[in-house]
mmCIF file with all atom_site columns, C-alpha atoms in Angstrom:
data_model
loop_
_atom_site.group_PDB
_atom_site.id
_atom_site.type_symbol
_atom_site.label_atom_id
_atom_site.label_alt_id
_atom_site.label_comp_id
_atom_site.label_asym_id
_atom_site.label_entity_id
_atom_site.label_seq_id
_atom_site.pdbx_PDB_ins_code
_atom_site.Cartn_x
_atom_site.Cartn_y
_atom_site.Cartn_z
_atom_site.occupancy
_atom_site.B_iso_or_equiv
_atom_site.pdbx_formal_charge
_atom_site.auth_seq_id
_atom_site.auth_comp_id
_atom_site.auth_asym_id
_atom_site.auth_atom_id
_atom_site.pdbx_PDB_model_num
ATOM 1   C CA . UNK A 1 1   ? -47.758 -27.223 3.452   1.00 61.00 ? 1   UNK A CA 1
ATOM 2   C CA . UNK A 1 2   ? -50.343 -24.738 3.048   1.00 74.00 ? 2   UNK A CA 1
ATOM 3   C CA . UNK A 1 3   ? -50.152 -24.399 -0.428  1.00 93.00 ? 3   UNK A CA 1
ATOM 4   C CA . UNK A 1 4   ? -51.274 -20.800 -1.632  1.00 96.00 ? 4   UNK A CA 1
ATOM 5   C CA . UNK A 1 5   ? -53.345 -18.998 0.904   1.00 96.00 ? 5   UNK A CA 1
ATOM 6   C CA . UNK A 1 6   ? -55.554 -15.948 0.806   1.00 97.00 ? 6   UNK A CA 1
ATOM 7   C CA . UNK A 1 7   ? -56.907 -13.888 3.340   1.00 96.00 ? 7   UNK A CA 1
ATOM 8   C CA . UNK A 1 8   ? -60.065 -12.849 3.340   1.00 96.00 ? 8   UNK A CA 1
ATOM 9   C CA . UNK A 1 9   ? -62.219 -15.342 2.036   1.00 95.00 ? 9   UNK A CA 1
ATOM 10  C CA . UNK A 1 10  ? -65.214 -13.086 1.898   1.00 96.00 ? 10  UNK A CA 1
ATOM 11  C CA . UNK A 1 11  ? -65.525 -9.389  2.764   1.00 96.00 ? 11  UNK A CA 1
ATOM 12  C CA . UNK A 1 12  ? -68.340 -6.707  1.751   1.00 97.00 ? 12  UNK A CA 1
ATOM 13  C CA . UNK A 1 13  ? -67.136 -3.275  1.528   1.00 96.00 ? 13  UNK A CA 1
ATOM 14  C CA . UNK A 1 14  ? -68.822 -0.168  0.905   1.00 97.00 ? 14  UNK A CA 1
ATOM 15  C CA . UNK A 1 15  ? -68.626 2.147   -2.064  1.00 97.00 ? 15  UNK A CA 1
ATOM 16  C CA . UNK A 1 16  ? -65.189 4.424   -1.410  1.00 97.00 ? 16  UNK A CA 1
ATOM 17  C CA . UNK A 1 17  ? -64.004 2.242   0.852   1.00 97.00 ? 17  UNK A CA 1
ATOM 18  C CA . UNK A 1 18  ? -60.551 0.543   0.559   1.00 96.00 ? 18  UNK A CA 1
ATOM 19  C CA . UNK A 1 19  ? -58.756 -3.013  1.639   1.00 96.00 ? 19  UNK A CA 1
ATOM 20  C CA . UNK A 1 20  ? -56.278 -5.187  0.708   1.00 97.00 ? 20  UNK A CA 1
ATOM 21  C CA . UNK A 1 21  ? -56.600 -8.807  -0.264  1.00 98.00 ? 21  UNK A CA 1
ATOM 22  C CA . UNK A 1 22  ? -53.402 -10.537 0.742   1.00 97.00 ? 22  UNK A CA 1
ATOM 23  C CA . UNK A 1 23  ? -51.841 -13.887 -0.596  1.00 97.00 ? 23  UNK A CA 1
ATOM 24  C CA . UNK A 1 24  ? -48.856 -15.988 0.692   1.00 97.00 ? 24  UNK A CA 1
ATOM 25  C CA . UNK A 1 25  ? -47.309 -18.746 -0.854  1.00 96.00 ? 25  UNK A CA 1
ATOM 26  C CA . UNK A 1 26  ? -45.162 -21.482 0.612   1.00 94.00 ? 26  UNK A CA 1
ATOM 27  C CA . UNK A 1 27  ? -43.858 -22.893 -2.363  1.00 92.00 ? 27  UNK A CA 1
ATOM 28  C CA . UNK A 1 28  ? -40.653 -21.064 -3.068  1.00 92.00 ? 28  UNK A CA 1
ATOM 29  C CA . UNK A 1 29  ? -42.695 -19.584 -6.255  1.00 92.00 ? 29  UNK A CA 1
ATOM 30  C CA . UNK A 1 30  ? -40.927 -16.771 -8.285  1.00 91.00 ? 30  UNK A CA 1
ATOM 31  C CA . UNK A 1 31  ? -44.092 -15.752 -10.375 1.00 92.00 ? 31  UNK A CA 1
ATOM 32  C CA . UNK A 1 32  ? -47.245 -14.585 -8.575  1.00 94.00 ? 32  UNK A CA 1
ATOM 33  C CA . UNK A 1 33  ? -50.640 -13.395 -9.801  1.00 95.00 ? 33  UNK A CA 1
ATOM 34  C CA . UNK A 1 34  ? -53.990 -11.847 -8.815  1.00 97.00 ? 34  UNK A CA 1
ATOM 35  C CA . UNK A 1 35  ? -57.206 -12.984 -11.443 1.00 97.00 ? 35  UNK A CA 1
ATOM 36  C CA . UNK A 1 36  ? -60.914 -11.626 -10.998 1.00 97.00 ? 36  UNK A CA 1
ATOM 37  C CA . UNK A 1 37  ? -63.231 -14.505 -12.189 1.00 95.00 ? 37  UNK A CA 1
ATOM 38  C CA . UNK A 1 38  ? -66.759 -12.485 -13.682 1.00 92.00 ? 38  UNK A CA 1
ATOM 39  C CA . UNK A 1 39  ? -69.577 -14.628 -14.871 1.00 85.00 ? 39  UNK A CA 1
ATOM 40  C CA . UNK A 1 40  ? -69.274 -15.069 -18.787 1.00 82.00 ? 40  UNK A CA 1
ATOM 41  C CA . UNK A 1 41  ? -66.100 -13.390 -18.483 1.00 86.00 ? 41  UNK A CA 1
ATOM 42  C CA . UNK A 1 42  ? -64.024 -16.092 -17.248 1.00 89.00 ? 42  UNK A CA 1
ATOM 43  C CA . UNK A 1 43  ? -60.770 -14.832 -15.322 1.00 93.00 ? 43  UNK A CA 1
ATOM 44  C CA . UNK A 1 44  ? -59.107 -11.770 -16.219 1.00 95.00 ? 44  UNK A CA 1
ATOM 45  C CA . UNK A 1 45  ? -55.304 -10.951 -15.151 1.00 95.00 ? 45  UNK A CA 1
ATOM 46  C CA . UNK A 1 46  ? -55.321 -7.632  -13.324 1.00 97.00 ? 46  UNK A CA 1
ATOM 47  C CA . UNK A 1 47  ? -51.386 -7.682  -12.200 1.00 96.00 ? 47  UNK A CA 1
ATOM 48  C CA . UNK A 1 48  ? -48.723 -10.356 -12.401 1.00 94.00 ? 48  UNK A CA 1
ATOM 49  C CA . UNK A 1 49  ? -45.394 -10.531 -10.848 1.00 93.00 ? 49  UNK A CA 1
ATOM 50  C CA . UNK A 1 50  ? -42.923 -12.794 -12.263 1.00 89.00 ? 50  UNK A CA 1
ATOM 51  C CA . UNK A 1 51  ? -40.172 -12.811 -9.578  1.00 89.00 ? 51  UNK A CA 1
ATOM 52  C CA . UNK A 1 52  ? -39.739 -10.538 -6.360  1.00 89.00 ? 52  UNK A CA 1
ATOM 53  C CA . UNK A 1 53  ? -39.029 -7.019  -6.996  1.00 89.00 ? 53  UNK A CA 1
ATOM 54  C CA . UNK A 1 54  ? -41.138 -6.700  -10.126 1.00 92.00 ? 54  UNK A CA 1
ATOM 55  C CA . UNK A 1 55  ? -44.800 -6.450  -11.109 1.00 95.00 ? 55  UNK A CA 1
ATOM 56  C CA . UNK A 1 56  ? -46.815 -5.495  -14.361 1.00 93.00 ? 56  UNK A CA 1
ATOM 57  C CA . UNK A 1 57  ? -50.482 -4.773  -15.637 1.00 94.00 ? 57  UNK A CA 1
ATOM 58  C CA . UNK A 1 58  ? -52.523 -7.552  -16.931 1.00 93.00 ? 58  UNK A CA 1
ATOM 59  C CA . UNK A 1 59  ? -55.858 -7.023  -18.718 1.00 92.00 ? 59  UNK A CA 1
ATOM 60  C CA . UNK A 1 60  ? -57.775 -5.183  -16.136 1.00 96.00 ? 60  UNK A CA 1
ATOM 61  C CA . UNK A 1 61  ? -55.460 -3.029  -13.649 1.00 97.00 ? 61  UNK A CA 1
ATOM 62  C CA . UNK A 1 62  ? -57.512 0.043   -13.375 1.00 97.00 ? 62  UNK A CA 1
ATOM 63  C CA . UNK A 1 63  ? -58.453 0.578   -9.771  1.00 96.00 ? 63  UNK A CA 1
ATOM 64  C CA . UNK A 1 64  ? -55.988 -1.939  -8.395  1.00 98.00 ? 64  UNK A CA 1
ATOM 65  C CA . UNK A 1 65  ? -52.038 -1.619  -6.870  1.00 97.00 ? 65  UNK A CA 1
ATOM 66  C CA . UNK A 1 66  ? -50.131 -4.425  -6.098  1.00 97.00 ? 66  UNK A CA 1
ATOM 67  C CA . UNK A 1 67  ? -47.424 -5.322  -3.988  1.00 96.00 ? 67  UNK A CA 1
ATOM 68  C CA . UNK A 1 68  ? -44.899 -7.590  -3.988  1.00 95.00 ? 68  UNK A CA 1
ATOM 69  C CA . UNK A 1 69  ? -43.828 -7.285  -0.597  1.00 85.00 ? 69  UNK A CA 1
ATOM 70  C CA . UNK A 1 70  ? -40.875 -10.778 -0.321  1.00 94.00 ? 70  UNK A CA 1
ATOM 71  C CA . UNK A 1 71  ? -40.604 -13.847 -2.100  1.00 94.00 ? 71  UNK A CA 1
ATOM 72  C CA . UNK A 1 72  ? -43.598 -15.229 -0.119  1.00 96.00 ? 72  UNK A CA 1
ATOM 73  C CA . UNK A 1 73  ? -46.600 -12.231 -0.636  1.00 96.00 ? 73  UNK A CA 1
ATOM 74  C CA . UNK A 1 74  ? -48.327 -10.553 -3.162  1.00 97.00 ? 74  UNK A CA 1
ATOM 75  C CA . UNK A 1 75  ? -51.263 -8.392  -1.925  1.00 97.00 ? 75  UNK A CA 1
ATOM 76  C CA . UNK A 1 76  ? -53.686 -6.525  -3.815  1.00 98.00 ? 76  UNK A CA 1
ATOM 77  C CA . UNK A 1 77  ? -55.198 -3.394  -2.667  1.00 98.00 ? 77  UNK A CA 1
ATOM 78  C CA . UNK A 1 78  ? -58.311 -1.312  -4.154  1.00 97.00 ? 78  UNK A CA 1
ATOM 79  C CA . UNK A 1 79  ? -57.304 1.992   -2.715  1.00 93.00 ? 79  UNK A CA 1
ATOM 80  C CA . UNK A 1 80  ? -61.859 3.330   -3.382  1.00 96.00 ? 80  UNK A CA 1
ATOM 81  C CA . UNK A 1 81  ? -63.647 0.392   -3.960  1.00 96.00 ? 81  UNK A CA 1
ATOM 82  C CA . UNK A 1 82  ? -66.646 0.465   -6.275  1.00 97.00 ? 82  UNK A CA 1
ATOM 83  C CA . UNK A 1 83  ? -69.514 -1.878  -7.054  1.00 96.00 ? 83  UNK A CA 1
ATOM 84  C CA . UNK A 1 84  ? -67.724 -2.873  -10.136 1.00 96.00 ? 84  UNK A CA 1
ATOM 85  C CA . UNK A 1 85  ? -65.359 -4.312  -8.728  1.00 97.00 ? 85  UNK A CA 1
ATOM 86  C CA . UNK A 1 86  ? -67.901 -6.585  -6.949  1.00 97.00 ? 86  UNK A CA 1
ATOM 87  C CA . UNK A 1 87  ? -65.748 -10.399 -8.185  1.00 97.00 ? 87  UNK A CA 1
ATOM 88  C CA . UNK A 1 88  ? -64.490 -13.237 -7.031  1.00 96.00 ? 88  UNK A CA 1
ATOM 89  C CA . UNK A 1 89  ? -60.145 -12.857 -6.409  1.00 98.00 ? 89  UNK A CA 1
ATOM 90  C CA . UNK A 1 90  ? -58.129 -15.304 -7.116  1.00 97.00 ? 90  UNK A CA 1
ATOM 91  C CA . UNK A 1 91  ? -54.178 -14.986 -6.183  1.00 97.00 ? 91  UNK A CA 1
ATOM 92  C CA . UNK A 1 92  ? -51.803 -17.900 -8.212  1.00 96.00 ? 92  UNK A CA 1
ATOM 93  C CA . UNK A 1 93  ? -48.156 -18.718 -7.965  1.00 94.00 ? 93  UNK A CA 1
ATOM 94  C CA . UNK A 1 94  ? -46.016 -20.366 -10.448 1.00 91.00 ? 94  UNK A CA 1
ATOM 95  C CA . UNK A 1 95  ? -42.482 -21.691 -10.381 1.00 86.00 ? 95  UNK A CA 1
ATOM 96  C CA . UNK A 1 96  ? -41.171 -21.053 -13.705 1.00 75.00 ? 96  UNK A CA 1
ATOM 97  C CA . UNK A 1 97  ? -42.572 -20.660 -17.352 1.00 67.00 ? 97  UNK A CA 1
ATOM 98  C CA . UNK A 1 98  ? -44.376 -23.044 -18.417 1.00 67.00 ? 98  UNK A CA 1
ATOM 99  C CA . UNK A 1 99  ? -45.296 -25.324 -15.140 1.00 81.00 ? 99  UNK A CA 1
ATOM 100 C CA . UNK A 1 100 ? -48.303 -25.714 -13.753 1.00 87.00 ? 100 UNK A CA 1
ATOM 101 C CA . UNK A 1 101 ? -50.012 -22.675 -11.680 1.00 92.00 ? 101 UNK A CA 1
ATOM 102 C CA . UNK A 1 102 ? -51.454 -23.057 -8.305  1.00 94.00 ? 102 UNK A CA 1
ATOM 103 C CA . UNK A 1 103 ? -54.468 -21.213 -6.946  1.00 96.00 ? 103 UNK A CA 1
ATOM 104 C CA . UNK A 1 104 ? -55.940 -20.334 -3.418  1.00 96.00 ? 104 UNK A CA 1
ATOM 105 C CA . UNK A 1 105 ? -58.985 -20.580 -2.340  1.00 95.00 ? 105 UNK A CA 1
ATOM 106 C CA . UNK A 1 106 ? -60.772 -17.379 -3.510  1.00 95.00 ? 106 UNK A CA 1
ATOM 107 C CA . UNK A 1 107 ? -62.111 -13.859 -1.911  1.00 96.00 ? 107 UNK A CA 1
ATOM 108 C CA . UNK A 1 108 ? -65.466 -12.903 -2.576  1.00 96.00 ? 108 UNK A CA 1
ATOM 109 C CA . UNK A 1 109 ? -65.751 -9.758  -2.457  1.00 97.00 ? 109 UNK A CA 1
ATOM 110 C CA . UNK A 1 110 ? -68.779 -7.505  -2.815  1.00 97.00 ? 110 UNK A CA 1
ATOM 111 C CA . UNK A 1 111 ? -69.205 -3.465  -2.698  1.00 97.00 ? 111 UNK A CA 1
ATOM 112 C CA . UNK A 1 112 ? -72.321 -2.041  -2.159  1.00 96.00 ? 112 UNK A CA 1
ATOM 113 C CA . UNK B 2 1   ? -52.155 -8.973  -27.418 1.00 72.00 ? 1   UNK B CA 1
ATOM 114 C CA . UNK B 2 2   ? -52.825 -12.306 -26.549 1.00 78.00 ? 2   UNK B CA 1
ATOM 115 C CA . UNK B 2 3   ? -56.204 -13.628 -26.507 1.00 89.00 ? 3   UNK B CA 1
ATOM 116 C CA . UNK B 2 4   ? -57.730 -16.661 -25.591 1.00 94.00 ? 4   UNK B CA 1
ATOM 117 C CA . UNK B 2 5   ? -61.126 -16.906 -26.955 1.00 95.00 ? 5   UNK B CA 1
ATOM 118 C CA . UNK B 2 6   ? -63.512 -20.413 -25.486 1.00 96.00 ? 6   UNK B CA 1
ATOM 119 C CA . UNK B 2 7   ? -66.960 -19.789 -27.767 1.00 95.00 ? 7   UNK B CA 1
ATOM 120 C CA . UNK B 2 8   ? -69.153 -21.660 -25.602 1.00 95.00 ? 8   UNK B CA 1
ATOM 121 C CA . UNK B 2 9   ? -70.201 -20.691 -22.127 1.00 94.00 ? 9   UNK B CA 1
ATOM 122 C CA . UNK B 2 10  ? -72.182 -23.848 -21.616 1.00 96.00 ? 10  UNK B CA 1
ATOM 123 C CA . UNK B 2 11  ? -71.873 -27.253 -22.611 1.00 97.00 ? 11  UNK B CA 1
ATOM 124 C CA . UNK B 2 12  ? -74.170 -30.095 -21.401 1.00 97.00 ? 12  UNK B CA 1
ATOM 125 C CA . UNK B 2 13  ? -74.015 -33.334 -23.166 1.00 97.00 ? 13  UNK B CA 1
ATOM 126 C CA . UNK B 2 14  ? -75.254 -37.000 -21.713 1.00 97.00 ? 14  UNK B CA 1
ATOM 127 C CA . UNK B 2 15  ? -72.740 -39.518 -20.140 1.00 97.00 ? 15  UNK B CA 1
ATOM 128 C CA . UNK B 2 16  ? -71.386 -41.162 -22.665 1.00 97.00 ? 16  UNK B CA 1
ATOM 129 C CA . UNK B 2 17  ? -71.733 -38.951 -25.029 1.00 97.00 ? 17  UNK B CA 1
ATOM 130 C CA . UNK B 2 18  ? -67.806 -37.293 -27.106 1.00 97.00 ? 18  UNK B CA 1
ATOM 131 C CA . UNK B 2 19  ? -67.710 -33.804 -25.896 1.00 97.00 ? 19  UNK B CA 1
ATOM 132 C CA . UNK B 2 20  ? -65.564 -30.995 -27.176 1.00 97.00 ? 20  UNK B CA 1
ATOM 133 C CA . UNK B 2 21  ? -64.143 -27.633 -25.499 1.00 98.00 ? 21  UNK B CA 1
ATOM 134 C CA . UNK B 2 22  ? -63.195 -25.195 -27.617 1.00 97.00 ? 22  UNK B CA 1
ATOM 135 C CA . UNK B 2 23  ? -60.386 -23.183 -27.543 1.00 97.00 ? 23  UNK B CA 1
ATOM 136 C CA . UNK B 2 24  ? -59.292 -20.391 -29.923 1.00 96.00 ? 24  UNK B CA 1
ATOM 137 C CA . UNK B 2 25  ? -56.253 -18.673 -29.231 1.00 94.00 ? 25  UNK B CA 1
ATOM 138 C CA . UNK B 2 26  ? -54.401 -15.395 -30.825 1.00 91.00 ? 26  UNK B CA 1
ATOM 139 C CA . UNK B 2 27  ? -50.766 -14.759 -30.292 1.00 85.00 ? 27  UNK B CA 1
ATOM 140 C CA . UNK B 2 28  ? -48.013 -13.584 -32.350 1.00 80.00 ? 28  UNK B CA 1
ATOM 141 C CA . UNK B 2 29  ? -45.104 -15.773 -30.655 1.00 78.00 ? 29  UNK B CA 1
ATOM 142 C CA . UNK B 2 30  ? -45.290 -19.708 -30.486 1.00 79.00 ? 30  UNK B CA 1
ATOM 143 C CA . UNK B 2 31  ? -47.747 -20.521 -27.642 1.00 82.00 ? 31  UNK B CA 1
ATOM 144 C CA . UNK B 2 32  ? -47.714 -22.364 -24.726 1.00 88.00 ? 32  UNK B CA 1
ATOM 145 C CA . UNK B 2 33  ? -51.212 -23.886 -23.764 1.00 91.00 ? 33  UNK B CA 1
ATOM 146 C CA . UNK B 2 34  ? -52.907 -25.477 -20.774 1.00 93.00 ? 34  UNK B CA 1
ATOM 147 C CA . UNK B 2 35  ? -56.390 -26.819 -19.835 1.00 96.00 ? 35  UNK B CA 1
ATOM 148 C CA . UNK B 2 36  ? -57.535 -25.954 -15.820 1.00 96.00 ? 36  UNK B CA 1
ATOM 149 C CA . UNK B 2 37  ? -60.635 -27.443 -14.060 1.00 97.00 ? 37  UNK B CA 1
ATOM 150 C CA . UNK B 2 38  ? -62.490 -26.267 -11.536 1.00 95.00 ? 38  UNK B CA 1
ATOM 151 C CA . UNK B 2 39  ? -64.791 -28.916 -9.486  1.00 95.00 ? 39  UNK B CA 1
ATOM 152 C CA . UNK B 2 40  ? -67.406 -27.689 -7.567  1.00 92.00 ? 40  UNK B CA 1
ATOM 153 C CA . UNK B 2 41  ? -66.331 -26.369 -4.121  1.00 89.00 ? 41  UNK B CA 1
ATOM 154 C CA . UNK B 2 42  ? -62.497 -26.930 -5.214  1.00 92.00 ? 42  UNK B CA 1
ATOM 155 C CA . UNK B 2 43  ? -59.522 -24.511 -6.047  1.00 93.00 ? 43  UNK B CA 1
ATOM 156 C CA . UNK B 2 44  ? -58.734 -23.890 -9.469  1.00 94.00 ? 44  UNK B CA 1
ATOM 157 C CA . UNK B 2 45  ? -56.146 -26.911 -11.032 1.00 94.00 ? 45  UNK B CA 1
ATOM 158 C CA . UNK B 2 46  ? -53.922 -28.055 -13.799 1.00 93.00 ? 46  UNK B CA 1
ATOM 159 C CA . UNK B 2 47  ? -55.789 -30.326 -16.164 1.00 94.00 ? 47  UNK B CA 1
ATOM 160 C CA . UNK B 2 48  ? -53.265 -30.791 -19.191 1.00 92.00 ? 48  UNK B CA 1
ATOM 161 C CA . UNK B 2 49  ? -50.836 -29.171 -20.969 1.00 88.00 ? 49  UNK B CA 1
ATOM 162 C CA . UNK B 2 50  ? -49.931 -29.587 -24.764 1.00 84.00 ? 50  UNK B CA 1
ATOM 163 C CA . UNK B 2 51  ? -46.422 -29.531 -24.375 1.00 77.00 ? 51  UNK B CA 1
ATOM 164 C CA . UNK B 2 52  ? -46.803 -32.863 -22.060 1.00 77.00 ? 52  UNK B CA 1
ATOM 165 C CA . UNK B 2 53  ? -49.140 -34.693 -24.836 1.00 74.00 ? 53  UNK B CA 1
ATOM 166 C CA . UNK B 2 54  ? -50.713 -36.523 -22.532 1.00 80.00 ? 54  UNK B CA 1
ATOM 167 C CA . UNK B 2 55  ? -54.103 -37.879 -21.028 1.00 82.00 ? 55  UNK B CA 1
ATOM 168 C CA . UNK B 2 56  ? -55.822 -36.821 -18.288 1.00 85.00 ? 56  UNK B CA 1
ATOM 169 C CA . UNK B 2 57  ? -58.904 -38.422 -17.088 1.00 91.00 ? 57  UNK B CA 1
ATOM 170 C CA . UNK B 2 58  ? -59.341 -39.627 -20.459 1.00 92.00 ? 58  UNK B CA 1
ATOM 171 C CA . UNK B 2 59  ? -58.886 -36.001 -22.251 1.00 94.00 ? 59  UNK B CA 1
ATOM 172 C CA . UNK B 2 60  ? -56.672 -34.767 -24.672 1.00 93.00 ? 60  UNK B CA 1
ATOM 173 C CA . UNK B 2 61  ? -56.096 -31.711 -26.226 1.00 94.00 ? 61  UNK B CA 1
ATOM 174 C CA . UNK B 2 62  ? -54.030 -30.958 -29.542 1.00 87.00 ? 62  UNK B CA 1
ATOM 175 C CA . UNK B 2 63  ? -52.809 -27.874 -30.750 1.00 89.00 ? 63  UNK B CA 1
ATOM 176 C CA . UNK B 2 64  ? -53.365 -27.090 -34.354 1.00 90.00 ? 64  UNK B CA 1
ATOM 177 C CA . UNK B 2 65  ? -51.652 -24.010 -34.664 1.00 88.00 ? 65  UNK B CA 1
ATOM 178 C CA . UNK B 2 66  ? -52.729 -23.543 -38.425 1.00 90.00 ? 66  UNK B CA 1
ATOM 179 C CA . UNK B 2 67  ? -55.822 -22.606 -36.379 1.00 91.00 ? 67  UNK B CA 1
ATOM 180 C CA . UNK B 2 68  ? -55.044 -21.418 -33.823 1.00 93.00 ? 68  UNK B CA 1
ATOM 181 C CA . UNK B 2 69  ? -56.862 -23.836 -32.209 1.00 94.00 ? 69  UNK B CA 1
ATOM 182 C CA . UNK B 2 70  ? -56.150 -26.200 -28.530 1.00 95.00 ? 70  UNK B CA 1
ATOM 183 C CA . UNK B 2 71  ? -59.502 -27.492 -28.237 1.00 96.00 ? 71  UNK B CA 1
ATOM 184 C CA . UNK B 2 72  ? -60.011 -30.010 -25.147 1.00 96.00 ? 72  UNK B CA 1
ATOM 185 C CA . UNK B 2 73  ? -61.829 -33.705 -26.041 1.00 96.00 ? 73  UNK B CA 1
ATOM 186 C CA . UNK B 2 74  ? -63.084 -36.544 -24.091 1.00 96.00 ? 74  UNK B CA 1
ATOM 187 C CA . UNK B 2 75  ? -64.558 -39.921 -26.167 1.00 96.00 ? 75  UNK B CA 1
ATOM 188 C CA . UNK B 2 76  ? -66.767 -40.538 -23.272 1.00 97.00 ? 76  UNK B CA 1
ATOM 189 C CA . UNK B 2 77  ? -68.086 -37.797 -20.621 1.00 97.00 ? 77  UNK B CA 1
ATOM 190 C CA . UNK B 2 78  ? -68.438 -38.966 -17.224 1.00 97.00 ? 78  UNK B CA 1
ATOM 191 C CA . UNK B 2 79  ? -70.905 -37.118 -14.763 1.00 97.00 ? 79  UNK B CA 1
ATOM 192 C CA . UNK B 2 80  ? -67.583 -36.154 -12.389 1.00 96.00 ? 80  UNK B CA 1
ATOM 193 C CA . UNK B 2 81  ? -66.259 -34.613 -15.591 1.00 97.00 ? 81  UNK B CA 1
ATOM 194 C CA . UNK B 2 82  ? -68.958 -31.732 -15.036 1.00 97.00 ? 82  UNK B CA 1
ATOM 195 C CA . UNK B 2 83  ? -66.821 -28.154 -14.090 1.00 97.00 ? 83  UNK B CA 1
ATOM 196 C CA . UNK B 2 84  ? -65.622 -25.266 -15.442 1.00 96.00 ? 84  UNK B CA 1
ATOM 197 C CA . UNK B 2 85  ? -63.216 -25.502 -17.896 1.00 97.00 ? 85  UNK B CA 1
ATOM 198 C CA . UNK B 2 86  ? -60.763 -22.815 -18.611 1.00 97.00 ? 86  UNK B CA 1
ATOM 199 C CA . UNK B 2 87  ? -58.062 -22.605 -21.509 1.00 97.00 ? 87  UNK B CA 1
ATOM 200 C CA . UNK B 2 88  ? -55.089 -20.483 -20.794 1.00 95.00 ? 88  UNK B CA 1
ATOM 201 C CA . UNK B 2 89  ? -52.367 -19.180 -22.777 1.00 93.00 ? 89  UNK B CA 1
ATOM 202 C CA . UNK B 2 90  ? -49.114 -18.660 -21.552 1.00 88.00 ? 90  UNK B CA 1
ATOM 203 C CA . UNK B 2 91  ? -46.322 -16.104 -24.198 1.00 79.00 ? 91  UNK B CA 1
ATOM 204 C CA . UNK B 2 92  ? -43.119 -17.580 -24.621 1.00 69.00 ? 92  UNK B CA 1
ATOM 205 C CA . UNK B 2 93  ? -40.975 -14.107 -23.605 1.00 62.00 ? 93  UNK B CA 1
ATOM 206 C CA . UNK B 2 94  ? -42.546 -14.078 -20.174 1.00 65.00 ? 94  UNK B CA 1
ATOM 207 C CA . UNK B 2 95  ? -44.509 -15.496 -17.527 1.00 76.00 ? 95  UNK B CA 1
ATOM 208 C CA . UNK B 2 96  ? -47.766 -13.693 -17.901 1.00 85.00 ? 96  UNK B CA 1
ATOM 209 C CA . UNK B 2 97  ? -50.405 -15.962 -17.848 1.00 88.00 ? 97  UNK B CA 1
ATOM 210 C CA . UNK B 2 98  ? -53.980 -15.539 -19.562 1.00 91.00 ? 98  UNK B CA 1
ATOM 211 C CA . UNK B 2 99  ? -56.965 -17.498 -19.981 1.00 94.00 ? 99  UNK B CA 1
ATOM 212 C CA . UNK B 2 100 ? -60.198 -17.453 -21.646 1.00 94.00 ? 100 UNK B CA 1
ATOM 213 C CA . UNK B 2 101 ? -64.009 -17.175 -20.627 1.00 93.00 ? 101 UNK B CA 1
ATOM 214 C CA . UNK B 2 102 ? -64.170 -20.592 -19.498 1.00 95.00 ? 102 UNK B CA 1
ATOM 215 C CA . UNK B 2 103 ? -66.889 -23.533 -20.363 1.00 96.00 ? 103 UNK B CA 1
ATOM 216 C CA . UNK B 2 104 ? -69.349 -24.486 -18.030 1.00 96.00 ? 104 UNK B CA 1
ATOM 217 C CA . UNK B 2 105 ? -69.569 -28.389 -18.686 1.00 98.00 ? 105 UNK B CA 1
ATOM 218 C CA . UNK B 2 106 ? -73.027 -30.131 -17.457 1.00 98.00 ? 106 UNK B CA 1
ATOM 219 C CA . UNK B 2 107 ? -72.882 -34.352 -18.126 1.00 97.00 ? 107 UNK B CA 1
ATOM 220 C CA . UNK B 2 108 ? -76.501 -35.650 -17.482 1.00 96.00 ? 108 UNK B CA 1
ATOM 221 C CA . UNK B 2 109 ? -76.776 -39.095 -16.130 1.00 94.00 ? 109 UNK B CA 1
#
């Protein structure tokens, strides 16, 4: 059991650029999420999807699309990356309301 | 919205010593609340949640929602207790999921 698992686990992209982080869950998980984690700002929700065939905005969706492609992924995709969005992405899974979330490992990403 | 405010960024106190996270949280609906640790070098995890009203490596957490409060404590740190702390907030209508600025806790020998 892999858990939650997230591919990259680092990348450096330039300014303009785009990629997609992807996430995959093997947990039979109905709501996914994707969280930046900013020093001092702690992690913010930039788009949640509580079962397949749904998503919604968090706090901080601007430059950021989501899909939630089966059951199983959830990718996140900066279509122009800028050095703002230089963060650390964390992708989460959930059962159901109120149980315990489960996070990967990270991608740290950087834009120069 | 919902907010989930934690005042302090860092927290260093010595073994032995109580320590306290805060947590301040604003939501219209009746709350759900959870603490989540991060360890050095480790994923992101469940510490306690107030519905369970239990203990978890000798925290607790109660939530006084008069105000607004689901602050984290511990009687005695413990030098492994040093992490980031995170308070999240979950609404009651859905499953989103937020959480505050976190709490860097240091626990000097």
């Amino acid at each position: 059991n892999a858990g939650v698992t997230q591919t990259p686990k680092f990348q450096v992209l330039k300014t303009g650029q785009s990629m997609t982080l992807q996430c995959a869950q093997d947990m039979n998980h109905n709501s996914m999420y994707w969280y930046r984690q900013d020093p001092g700002m702690g992690l913010r929700l930039i788009y949640y999807s509580a079962s397949e065939g749904t998503t919604d905005k968090g706090e901080v969706p601007n430059g950021y699309n989501v899909s939630r492609l089966n059951k199983r992924e959830f990718s996140l995709r900066l279509e122009s990356a800028a050095p703002s969005q230089t963060s650390v992405y964390f992708c989460a899974t959930r059962s159901v309301v109120n149980t315990e979330a489960f996070f990967g490992q990270g991608t740290r990403l950087t834009v120069v | 919205a919902q907010r989930v405010t934690q005042p302090e960024k860092l927290l260093s106190v010595f073994k032995g010593a109580p320590v306290e996270l805060k947590c301040n949280y604003s939501y219209s609906g009746s709350p759900e609340l959870f603490w989540y640790v991060q360890y050095s070098r480790q994923r992101l995890q469940l510490l306690l949640r107030h519905i369970s009203r239990e203990s978890i490596k000798g925290f607790t957490a109660d939530l006084n929602k008069g105000e607004t409060s689901f602050h984290l404590k511990k009687p005695f740190a413990q030098e492994e207790d040093s992490a980031m702390y995170y308070c999240a907030l979950e609404e009651t209508s859905g499953s989103r999921l937020t959480f505050g600025e976190g709490t860097q806790l240091t626990v000097n020998p």
